[in-house]
Amino acid sequence: MDSLLSPSVTSISATHFSIIGQATTKTRSSLSLITQVAKPRLEALCAMSKVEKETKLWGGRFEEGVTDVVEKFTESVSFDKALYKHDIMGSKAHASMLAKQGLISESDKDCIVVGLNEIQRRIEAGEFVWRADREDVHMNIEAALTDMIGEPAKKLHTARSRNDQVLTDFRLWCRDAIDRIVECIQNLQVAFVTLALKNEGLIVPGYTHLQRAQPVLLQHLLLAYVEQLERDAGRLLDCKVRLNFCPLGACALAGTGLAIDRFMTSDALGFTAPLRNSIDAVSDRDFVIELLSANSITAVHLSRLGEEWVLWASEEFGFITPSDSVSTGSSIMPQKKNPDPMELVRGKSARVIGDLVTLLTLCKGLPLAYNRDLQEDKEPVFDSVKTIVGMLEVSAEFAQNITFNKERIQKALPAGYLDATTLADYLVKKGIPFRTSHDIVGRSVALCVYKNCQLQDLSLDEMKSLSPVFEEDVYEFLGVENAVQKFSSYGSTGSACVTSQLYYWTTKLDINTQPH
């Protein structure tokens, strides 16, 4: 998960992080000494393959430690270590604020920042030992910092609880996750639009009830998925606006009597503002439910795409041929070529939906404020994000490696009387009420079924026998090519309308349409 979402810090306040990241001239020599002492000390600790249990940081009132079974059941570091970078970001901002408010000294703050930087380096170098007896990512980092720099580390948790700390980390992580998912959505949109540009003028059957309905341009059909994806991105960006408020400083649930500056930490971490209500700040999980809900809708869209392309790749349809690079074979049937990636896209939508149901069920019976149940919110979110990113990426890869079988599609077009509705429009233009037109065309189709021919194969006399309104110009409305050209309403499948839609999307997505 760490490699999936490498969070950027471009949104963090440059002013505050310049404070966080720089030591004062007065303390630089002492910082150098701290680093020299701390590094071998931490190396010795990390080299220990087996470590004895230590007193919990919260264990002052307890006379004995938890049992191994309880410890194994309650630990979360095995998965919440994915938050390490955000936890360190939050701690740097918090330490900087504490120093500015006079709650800790500048030298203590600088020691803390140097120590946190070294811990991050060790985590990313694979040198950091995550300890289950330290419960979670926060305790692991804080305890390691204490091992490294001693007393100054014990001041870091001033005016902070793990309750507001984890929510700050989690909101920062989700914010970065949204940026990653939106990027993947846009990449898939580009793949669809590029595929549309390559298939100009190709008409395919449009379906309702999985029955042939009307002819549509393939470009129009592909752009329908682009529209769905745009709404998916919009939901995520809306969610990002609502989640971008800072819980830090809410403490356990009631805030603190110490003179902290929550607006400073909020600004340093790129949040819009601190959350107004401290109880709400530590108990709210709306933002993760909303994120998983948005992911679920995206997953459903991708599942529908997967179903359509699996059908179209079948021998019965034969409309698309995936390249070998995105197909798999059978272990027993040597002739098989399966569109497995899109089948798995269809299947993995169940995981994403299940993650949402898990969060909804988790939260439905919880009283305010924080409850340990909420530790279970991380894994479904991590899984949902990882899965939806994979689904989007493989869908884009598949779209870039398929061919539409134009001859097969064209041979299939005559079946189904796709131009019947256009013929009804013709009669409406002649002044016939639509319901009457509908009946006339229905009887025309019945005649074609009897004669085993297409509407355009009926003679003018045969058509006049159904309605005297028919004239020679009726043939300008028959056949799929003529039918498509007659569509002119805004958003329709007519060539001019689709050209306009393509121009909109190539401009919005900054796609180069010039030949190379």
Coordinates of C-alpha atoms in Angstrom, one line a residue:
M1 CA 0.0 0.0 0.0
D2 CA 2.9 2.4 0.7
S3 CA 4.1 2.1 -2.9
L4 CA 0.5 2.4 -4.2
L5 CA 0.1 5.9 -2.7
S6 CA 3.2 7.8 -2.3
P7 CA 1.7 11.0 -0.9
S8 CA 2.9 14.4 -2.2
V9 CA 3.2 17.3 0.2
T10 CA 2.7 20.0 -2.4
S11 CA -0.4 21.2 -0.6
I12 CA 1.5 21.8 2.7
S13 CA 2.1 25.3 3.8
A14 CA 5.6 26.2 2.7
T15 CA 5.9 28.8 5.5
H16 CA 5.2 26.3 8.3
F17 CA 7.2 23.5 6.9
S18 CA 10.2 25.7 6.5
I19 CA 9.9 26.2 10.2
I20 CA 9.3 22.5 10.8
G21 CA 12.2 21.4 8.6
Q22 CA 14.9 23.8 9.7
A23 CA 16.8 24.0 12.9
T24 CA 17.8 27.3 14.4
T25 CA 21.4 28.4 14.2
K26 CA 21.6 28.3 18.0
T27 CA 20.8 24.6 18.2
R28 CA 22.5 23.2 15.1
S29 CA 25.6 22.0 16.9
S30 CA 23.5 20.2 19.5
L31 CA 21.4 18.6 16.7
S32 CA 24.5 17.3 15.1
L33 CA 25.5 15.7 18.4
I34 CA 22.0 14.3 18.9
T35 CA 22.1 12.7 15.4
Q36 CA 25.5 11.2 16.1
V37 CA 24.3 9.7 19.4
A38 CA 20.9 8.7 18.2
K39 CA 21.8 6.8 15.0
P40 CA 24.0 4.1 16.7
R41 CA 21.4 3.9 19.5
L42 CA 18.6 3.3 17.0
E43 CA 20.7 0.9 14.9
A44 CA 21.3 -1.2 18.0
L45 CA 17.5 -1.3 18.7
C46 CA 16.7 -2.1 15.1
A47 CA 19.2 -4.9 15.1
M48 CA 17.4 -6.7 17.9
S49 CA 15.6 -9.6 16.3
K50 CA 13.7 -10.4 19.5
V51 CA 12.7 -7.7 21.9
E52 CA 11.2 -7.9 25.3
K53 CA 7.9 -6.4 26.0
E54 CA 8.1 -2.8 27.3
T55 CA 5.7 -0.8 29.5
K56 CA 3.0 0.7 27.3
L57 CA 3.2 4.5 26.9
W58 CA -0.3 4.6 28.4
G59 CA 0.4 2.0 31.1
G60 CA 1.0 4.2 34.1
R61 CA -2.0 3.0 36.1
F62 CA -1.7 -0.6 35.1
E63 CA 0.1 -3.2 37.3
E64 CA 0.4 -5.9 34.6
G65 CA 0.6 -6.1 30.9
V66 CA -1.9 -7.5 28.5
T67 CA -1.8 -11.1 27.5
D68 CA -0.3 -12.3 24.2
V69 CA -3.7 -13.2 22.9
V70 CA -5.1 -9.7 23.7
E71 CA -2.0 -8.0 22.3
K72 CA -2.2 -10.0 19.0
F73 CA -5.9 -9.3 18.7
T74 CA -5.7 -5.6 19.4
E75 CA -2.6 -4.6 17.5
S76 CA -3.1 -2.5 14.3
V77 CA 0.5 -1.7 13.3
S78 CA 0.4 -4.6 10.8
F79 CA -1.8 -2.5 8.6
D80 CA -1.8 1.1 9.9
K81 CA 1.9 1.4 9.3
A82 CA 0.8 2.5 5.8
L83 CA 0.1 5.9 7.6
Y84 CA 3.7 6.4 8.7
K85 CA 4.4 9.3 6.4
H86 CA 1.3 11.2 7.3
D87 CA 1.8 10.5 11.0
I88 CA 5.3 12.0 10.7
M89 CA 3.9 15.0 8.8
G90 CA 1.3 15.6 11.5
S91 CA 3.9 15.3 14.3
K92 CA 6.2 17.8 12.7
A93 CA 3.3 20.3 12.3
H94 CA 2.3 19.6 15.9
A95 CA 5.8 20.1 17.3
S96 CA 6.2 23.3 15.4
M97 CA 2.9 24.6 16.8
L98 CA 3.9 23.6 20.4
A99 CA 7.2 25.5 20.0
K100 CA 5.5 28.6 18.6
Q101 CA 3.0 28.6 21.5
G102 CA 5.8 28.2 24.1
L103 CA 4.6 24.7 25.2
I104 CA 8.0 23.2 24.2
S105 CA 11.3 24.8 23.5
E106 CA 12.7 25.5 20.0
S107 CA 15.6 23.1 20.7
D108 CA 13.2 20.3 21.7
K109 CA 11.2 20.9 18.6
D110 CA 14.3 20.7 16.5
C111 CA 15.4 17.5 18.2
I112 CA 12.0 16.0 17.5
V113 CA 12.1 17.0 13.8
V114 CA 15.6 15.6 13.3
G115 CA 14.5 12.4 15.0
L116 CA 11.3 12.1 12.9
N117 CA 13.3 12.6 9.7
E118 CA 15.7 9.9 10.7
I119 CA 12.8 7.5 11.5
Q120 CA 11.2 8.2 8.1
R121 CA 14.4 7.6 6.4
R122 CA 14.8 4.2 8.2
I123 CA 11.2 3.2 7.4
E124 CA 11.7 3.9 3.7
A125 CA 15.0 2.1 3.7
G126 CA 13.5 -0.9 5.2
E127 CA 15.6 -0.6 8.4
F128 CA 12.8 0.2 10.9
V129 CA 11.5 -2.6 13.1
W130 CA 7.7 -2.5 13.5
R131 CA 6.8 -3.9 17.0
A132 CA 3.4 -5.4 17.6
D133 CA 3.8 -4.7 21.4
R134 CA 3.8 -1.0 20.5
E135 CA 0.3 -1.5 19.1
D136 CA 0.1 0.9 16.2
V137 CA 2.0 3.2 13.8
H138 CA 1.7 6.1 16.2
M139 CA 3.1 4.3 19.3
N140 CA 5.9 2.7 17.2
I141 CA 7.1 6.0 15.9
E142 CA 6.7 7.8 19.2
A143 CA 8.5 5.0 21.2
A144 CA 11.3 4.9 18.6
L145 CA 11.7 8.6 18.8
T146 CA 12.0 8.4 22.6
D147 CA 14.6 5.6 22.2
M148 CA 16.5 7.9 19.9
I149 CA 16.4 11.4 21.4
G150 CA 15.1 10.8 25.0
E151 CA 13.2 13.4 27.0
P152 CA 12.3 15.8 24.1
A153 CA 10.3 13.0 22.5
K154 CA 8.1 12.7 25.6
K155 CA 6.9 16.3 25.0
L156 CA 5.6 15.6 21.5
H157 CA 2.2 14.2 22.7
T158 CA 1.4 17.4 24.6
A159 CA -2.2 18.5 23.7
R160 CA -2.7 15.5 21.5
S161 CA -4.5 12.1 21.7
R162 CA -4.2 9.1 19.5
N163 CA -7.8 9.8 18.7
D164 CA -7.2 13.1 16.9
Q165 CA -3.8 12.0 15.7
V166 CA -5.1 8.9 13.8
L167 CA -7.9 11.0 12.3
T168 CA -5.4 13.6 11.1
D169 CA -3.2 10.9 9.5
F170 CA -6.2 9.1 8.0
R171 CA -7.7 12.3 6.4
L172 CA -4.3 13.1 4.9
W173 CA -4.0 9.6 3.5
C174 CA -7.5 9.7 2.1
R175 CA -6.8 13.1 0.5
D176 CA -3.8 11.7 -1.3
A177 CA -5.8 8.5 -2.2
I178 CA -8.5 10.6 -3.9
D179 CA -5.8 12.4 -6.0
R180 CA -4.5 9.1 -7.1
I181 CA -7.9 7.6 -8.0
V182 CA -8.9 10.8 -9.9
E183 CA -5.6 10.6 -11.9
C184 CA -6.5 7.0 -12.8
I185 CA -10.0 8.0 -13.8
Q186 CA -8.6 10.6 -16.1
N187 CA -6.2 8.1 -17.7
L188 CA -9.1 5.8 -18.5
Q189 CA -11.1 8.7 -19.9
V190 CA -8.1 9.5 -22.2
A191 CA -8.0 5.8 -23.3
F192 CA -11.7 5.9 -24.2
V193 CA -11.5 9.1 -26.1
T194 CA -8.4 7.9 -28.0
L195 CA -10.3 4.7 -28.9
A196 CA -13.2 6.8 -30.1
L197 CA -10.9 8.9 -32.3
K198 CA -9.5 5.8 -33.9
N199 CA -13.0 4.5 -34.8
E200 CA -14.7 7.5 -36.5
G201 CA -17.9 6.7 -38.3
L202 CA -18.2 3.1 -37.0
I203 CA -21.9 2.3 -36.3
V204 CA -22.8 -0.4 -33.8
P205 CA -26.1 -1.8 -32.6
G206 CA -27.4 0.1 -29.5
Y207 CA -29.2 -2.1 -27.0
T208 CA -32.0 -1.8 -24.5
H209 CA -33.0 -4.9 -22.4
L210 CA -30.0 -6.5 -24.2
Q211 CA -32.2 -6.4 -27.3
R212 CA -31.3 -4.5 -30.5
A213 CA -32.8 -1.0 -30.3
Q214 CA -31.3 1.7 -32.5
P215 CA -28.0 2.3 -34.4
V216 CA -25.4 4.4 -32.6
L217 CA -22.0 5.5 -33.4
L218 CA -19.3 3.6 -31.4
Q219 CA -17.8 6.9 -30.5
H220 CA -21.0 7.9 -28.8
L221 CA -21.1 4.7 -26.8
L222 CA -17.5 5.1 -25.6
L223 CA -18.2 8.7 -24.6
A224 CA -21.0 7.4 -22.4
Y225 CA -18.4 5.8 -20.2
V226 CA -16.4 8.9 -20.2
E227 CA -19.4 10.8 -18.9
Q228 CA -19.9 8.2 -16.1
L229 CA -16.2 8.5 -15.1
E230 CA -16.5 12.3 -15.0
R231 CA -19.2 12.0 -12.4
D232 CA -17.1 9.4 -10.5
A233 CA -14.2 11.9 -10.4
G234 CA -16.7 14.7 -9.3
R235 CA -17.9 12.6 -6.4
L236 CA -14.4 12.0 -5.2
L237 CA -13.4 15.7 -5.5
D238 CA -16.6 16.7 -3.6
C239 CA -15.6 14.2 -0.9
K240 CA -12.1 15.7 -0.8
V241 CA -13.6 19.1 -0.1
R242 CA -15.6 17.8 2.9
L243 CA -12.8 15.7 4.4
N244 CA -10.2 18.5 4.2
F245 CA -10.7 19.7 7.7
C246 CA -8.3 19.1 10.5
P247 CA -9.0 17.1 13.7
L248 CA -5.6 17.8 15.3
G249 CA -6.0 19.4 18.7
A250 CA -9.4 17.9 19.4
C251 CA -7.5 15.5 21.7
A252 CA -9.4 12.6 23.1
L253 CA -12.8 14.3 22.6
A254 CA -13.1 17.5 24.6
G255 CA -10.1 19.5 23.4
T256 CA -7.5 20.9 25.8
G257 CA -6.9 23.6 28.3
L258 CA -3.4 24.3 26.9
A259 CA -2.9 27.3 24.7
I260 CA -2.6 25.5 21.3
D261 CA -3.1 27.0 17.9
R262 CA -5.3 24.6 15.8
F263 CA -5.4 27.0 12.9
M264 CA -1.6 26.9 12.6
T265 CA -1.4 23.1 12.4
S266 CA -4.4 23.0 10.0
D267 CA -2.8 25.4 7.7
A268 CA 0.6 23.7 7.9
L269 CA -1.0 20.4 6.8
G270 CA -2.9 22.0 3.9
F271 CA -6.4 21.6 5.5
T272 CA -9.1 24.2 4.9
A273 CA -9.7 24.8 8.6
P274 CA -9.8 22.9 12.0
L275 CA -13.0 20.9 12.6
R276 CA -15.3 23.0 14.7
N277 CA -16.5 20.4 17.2
S278 CA -14.0 18.3 19.0
I279 CA -16.4 15.5 19.7
D280 CA -17.3 15.3 16.0
A281 CA -13.7 15.6 15.1
V282 CA -12.7 12.3 16.7
S283 CA -15.9 10.3 16.0
D284 CA -16.6 11.3 12.4
R285 CA -16.1 8.6 9.7
D286 CA -18.4 10.2 7.1
F287 CA -15.4 11.0 5.0
V288 CA -14.3 7.4 4.6
I289 CA -17.9 6.1 4.1
E290 CA -18.3 8.8 1.4
L291 CA -14.9 7.8 -0.2
L292 CA -15.9 4.1 -0.2
S293 CA -19.3 5.0 -1.6
A294 CA -17.8 6.9 -4.5
N295 CA -15.4 4.0 -5.1
S296 CA -18.3 1.6 -5.1
I297 CA -20.2 3.6 -7.8
T298 CA -17.0 3.7 -9.9
A299 CA -16.6 0.0 -9.4
V300 CA -20.2 -0.6 -10.6
H301 CA -19.5 1.5 -13.7
L302 CA -16.3 -0.5 -14.4
S303 CA -18.2 -3.8 -13.8
R304 CA -20.8 -2.8 -16.4
L305 CA -18.0 -2.0 -18.9
G306 CA -16.4 -5.3 -18.1
E307 CA -19.7 -7.2 -18.7
E308 CA -20.2 -5.4 -22.1
W309 CA -16.7 -6.1 -23.3
V310 CA -16.8 -9.7 -22.2
L311 CA -20.0 -10.1 -24.2
W312 CA -18.5 -8.3 -27.2
A313 CA -15.4 -10.5 -27.1
S314 CA -17.5 -13.7 -27.3
E315 CA -17.9 -15.7 -30.4
E316 CA -21.6 -14.9 -30.4
F317 CA -20.9 -11.2 -30.7
G318 CA -17.4 -11.0 -32.1
F319 CA -17.4 -7.2 -32.0
I320 CA -14.0 -6.9 -30.3
T321 CA -10.7 -8.8 -30.3
P322 CA -8.4 -8.2 -27.3
S323 CA -4.7 -8.5 -28.1
D324 CA -2.7 -11.4 -26.7
S325 CA -1.1 -9.0 -24.2
V326 CA -4.4 -8.6 -22.3
S327 CA -5.8 -12.1 -22.7
T328 CA -5.3 -15.5 -21.1
G329 CA -5.8 -19.1 -22.3
S330 CA -7.3 -22.3 -20.9
S331 CA -5.3 -25.0 -19.2
I332 CA -7.3 -27.7 -21.1
M333 CA -8.8 -26.0 -24.2
P334 CA -6.0 -24.8 -26.5
Q335 CA -8.3 -22.8 -28.7
K336 CA -9.5 -20.4 -25.9
K337 CA -8.6 -16.7 -25.6
N338 CA -10.3 -15.2 -22.6
P339 CA -10.7 -11.5 -21.7
D340 CA -9.8 -12.3 -18.1
P341 CA -8.8 -8.7 -17.0
M342 CA -12.3 -7.5 -17.6
E343 CA -13.9 -10.5 -16.0
L344 CA -11.8 -9.7 -12.9
V345 CA -12.8 -6.1 -13.1
R346 CA -16.4 -7.3 -13.0
G347 CA -15.6 -9.6 -10.1
K348 CA -13.5 -7.2 -8.0
S349 CA -16.4 -4.7 -7.9
A350 CA -17.8 -7.1 -5.2
R351 CA -14.8 -6.4 -3.0
V352 CA -15.2 -2.6 -3.3
I353 CA -18.9 -2.8 -2.5
G354 CA -18.2 -5.1 0.4
D355 CA -15.7 -2.6 1.8
L356 CA -18.4 0.0 1.8
V357 CA -20.9 -2.3 3.6
T358 CA -18.2 -3.1 6.2
L359 CA -17.8 0.6 7.0
L360 CA -21.5 1.2 7.2
T361 CA -22.1 -1.8 9.4
L362 CA -19.1 -0.8 11.6
C363 CA -20.4 2.7 12.3
K364 CA -24.2 2.1 12.5
G365 CA -24.4 1.4 16.2
L366 CA -21.6 3.5 17.7
P367 CA -22.3 6.1 20.4
L368 CA -20.2 9.3 20.4
A369 CA -17.3 9.8 20.6
Y370 CA -14.3 7.5 19.9
N371 CA -14.7 3.7 20.2
R372 CA -12.1 1.1 19.6
D373 CA -14.3 -0.5 16.9
L374 CA -13.2 2.3 14.7
Q375 CA -9.7 0.8 14.5
E376 CA -11.4 -1.5 12.0
D377 CA -12.0 1.3 9.5
K378 CA -8.4 1.2 8.0
E379 CA -8.2 -2.1 6.2
P380 CA -11.5 -1.8 4.2
V381 CA -10.4 1.7 3.1
F382 CA -6.9 0.5 2.1
D383 CA -8.4 -2.4 0.2
S384 CA -11.0 -0.3 -1.5
V385 CA -8.4 2.2 -2.8
K386 CA -6.0 -0.4 -3.9
T387 CA -8.7 -2.4 -5.7
I388 CA -10.3 0.5 -7.5
V389 CA -6.9 1.8 -8.6
G390 CA -6.1 -1.6 -10.0
M391 CA -9.5 -1.8 -11.8
L392 CA -9.0 1.6 -13.4
E393 CA -5.5 0.8 -14.5
V394 CA -6.3 -2.5 -16.1
S395 CA -9.4 -1.1 -17.8
A396 CA -7.3 1.6 -19.4
E397 CA -4.7 -1.1 -20.4
F398 CA -7.4 -3.2 -21.9
A399 CA -8.9 -0.3 -23.8
Q400 CA -5.5 0.4 -25.4
N401 CA -5.2 -3.2 -26.6
I402 CA -8.5 -4.1 -28.3
T403 CA -9.6 -4.0 -31.9
F404 CA -13.2 -3.5 -33.1
N405 CA -14.0 -6.0 -35.8
K406 CA -15.6 -3.6 -38.3
E407 CA -16.6 -6.3 -40.9
R408 CA -18.3 -8.4 -38.2
I409 CA -20.1 -5.4 -36.8
Q410 CA -21.3 -4.3 -40.3
K411 CA -22.6 -7.7 -41.1
A412 CA -24.5 -7.8 -37.9
L413 CA -26.1 -4.4 -38.3
P414 CA -29.1 -5.3 -40.6
A415 CA -30.6 -7.6 -38.0
G416 CA -33.1 -6.1 -35.5
Y417 CA -34.7 -3.3 -37.6
L418 CA -32.6 -0.6 -36.0
D419 CA -34.0 2.1 -38.2
A420 CA -37.7 1.5 -37.1
T421 CA -37.8 4.5 -34.7
T422 CA -36.3 6.7 -37.4
L423 CA -39.1 5.6 -39.7
A424 CA -41.6 6.6 -37.1
D425 CA -40.0 10.0 -36.9
Y426 CA -40.5 10.3 -40.7
L427 CA -44.2 9.8 -40.3
V428 CA -44.3 12.4 -37.4
K429 CA -42.7 14.9 -39.7
K430 CA -45.5 14.1 -42.2
G431 CA -48.0 15.1 -39.6
I432 CA -49.0 11.7 -38.3
P433 CA -49.5 11.5 -34.5
F434 CA -46.6 9.5 -32.9
R435 CA -48.8 6.7 -31.5
T436 CA -50.3 6.2 -35.0
S437 CA -46.8 6.3 -36.5
H438 CA -45.7 3.7 -34.0
D439 CA -48.5 1.4 -35.1
I440 CA -47.8 1.9 -38.8
V441 CA -44.1 1.1 -38.3
G442 CA -44.9 -1.9 -36.2
R443 CA -47.1 -3.3 -39.0
S444 CA -44.2 -2.5 -41.4
V445 CA -41.8 -4.5 -39.3
A446 CA -44.3 -7.4 -39.2
L447 CA -44.5 -7.4 -43.0
C448 CA -40.7 -7.5 -43.1
V449 CA -40.6 -10.4 -40.7
Y450 CA -43.1 -12.2 -43.0
K451 CA -41.0 -11.4 -46.1
N452 CA -37.7 -12.0 -44.3
C453 CA -36.4 -8.6 -45.5
Q454 CA -35.3 -5.2 -44.1
L455 CA -37.5 -2.0 -44.0
Q456 CA -35.5 -0.5 -46.8
D457 CA -36.3 -3.5 -49.0
L458 CA -40.0 -2.8 -48.9
S459 CA -41.3 -1.3 -52.1
L460 CA -43.0 2.1 -52.0
D461 CA -46.3 0.4 -53.0
E462 CA -46.0 -2.0 -50.0
M463 CA -45.3 0.9 -47.7
K464 CA -48.2 2.9 -49.2
S465 CA -50.5 0.0 -48.5
L466 CA -49.7 0.6 -44.8
S467 CA -50.0 4.4 -45.0
P468 CA -50.7 6.6 -48.0
V469 CA -48.4 9.2 -46.4
F470 CA -45.2 7.4 -47.5
E471 CA -43.4 9.0 -50.4
E472 CA -40.1 8.3 -52.2
D473 CA -38.2 10.4 -49.7
V474 CA -38.9 7.7 -47.0
Y475 CA -35.8 5.9 -48.2
E476 CA -33.6 8.7 -46.9
F477 CA -34.6 7.6 -43.4
L478 CA -34.0 3.9 -43.9
G479 CA -30.8 1.9 -43.3
V480 CA -28.5 2.4 -40.3
E481 CA -26.3 5.0 -42.0
N482 CA -29.3 7.2 -42.9
A483 CA -30.8 6.6 -39.5
V484 CA -27.7 7.8 -37.6
Q485 CA -27.5 10.9 -39.8
K486 CA -31.1 11.9 -38.8
F487 CA -30.3 12.2 -35.1
S488 CA -29.8 15.9 -34.3
S489 CA -31.0 16.6 -30.8
Y490 CA -28.4 17.8 -28.3
G491 CA -26.4 14.8 -26.9
S492 CA -27.7 12.4 -29.5
T493 CA -25.7 9.9 -31.6
G494 CA -25.8 12.1 -34.8
S495 CA -22.4 12.7 -36.4
A496 CA -22.4 16.4 -35.8
C497 CA -23.4 15.9 -32.1
V498 CA -20.8 13.3 -31.5
T499 CA -18.1 15.5 -33.2
S500 CA -19.1 18.3 -30.8
Q501 CA -18.8 15.8 -27.8
L502 CA -15.4 14.6 -29.0
Y503 CA -14.2 18.2 -29.3
Y504 CA -15.3 18.9 -25.8
W505 CA -13.5 15.9 -24.3
T506 CA -10.3 16.2 -26.3
T507 CA -10.1 19.8 -25.2
K508 CA -10.9 19.1 -21.5
L509 CA -8.5 16.1 -21.3
D510 CA -5.8 17.9 -23.4
I511 CA -5.6 15.1 -26.0
N512 CA -3.6 15.9 -29.1
T513 CA -5.7 15.1 -32.1
Q514 CA -3.1 16.1 -34.7
P515 CA -1.5 13.3 -36.7
H516 CA 2.0 12.5 -35.6

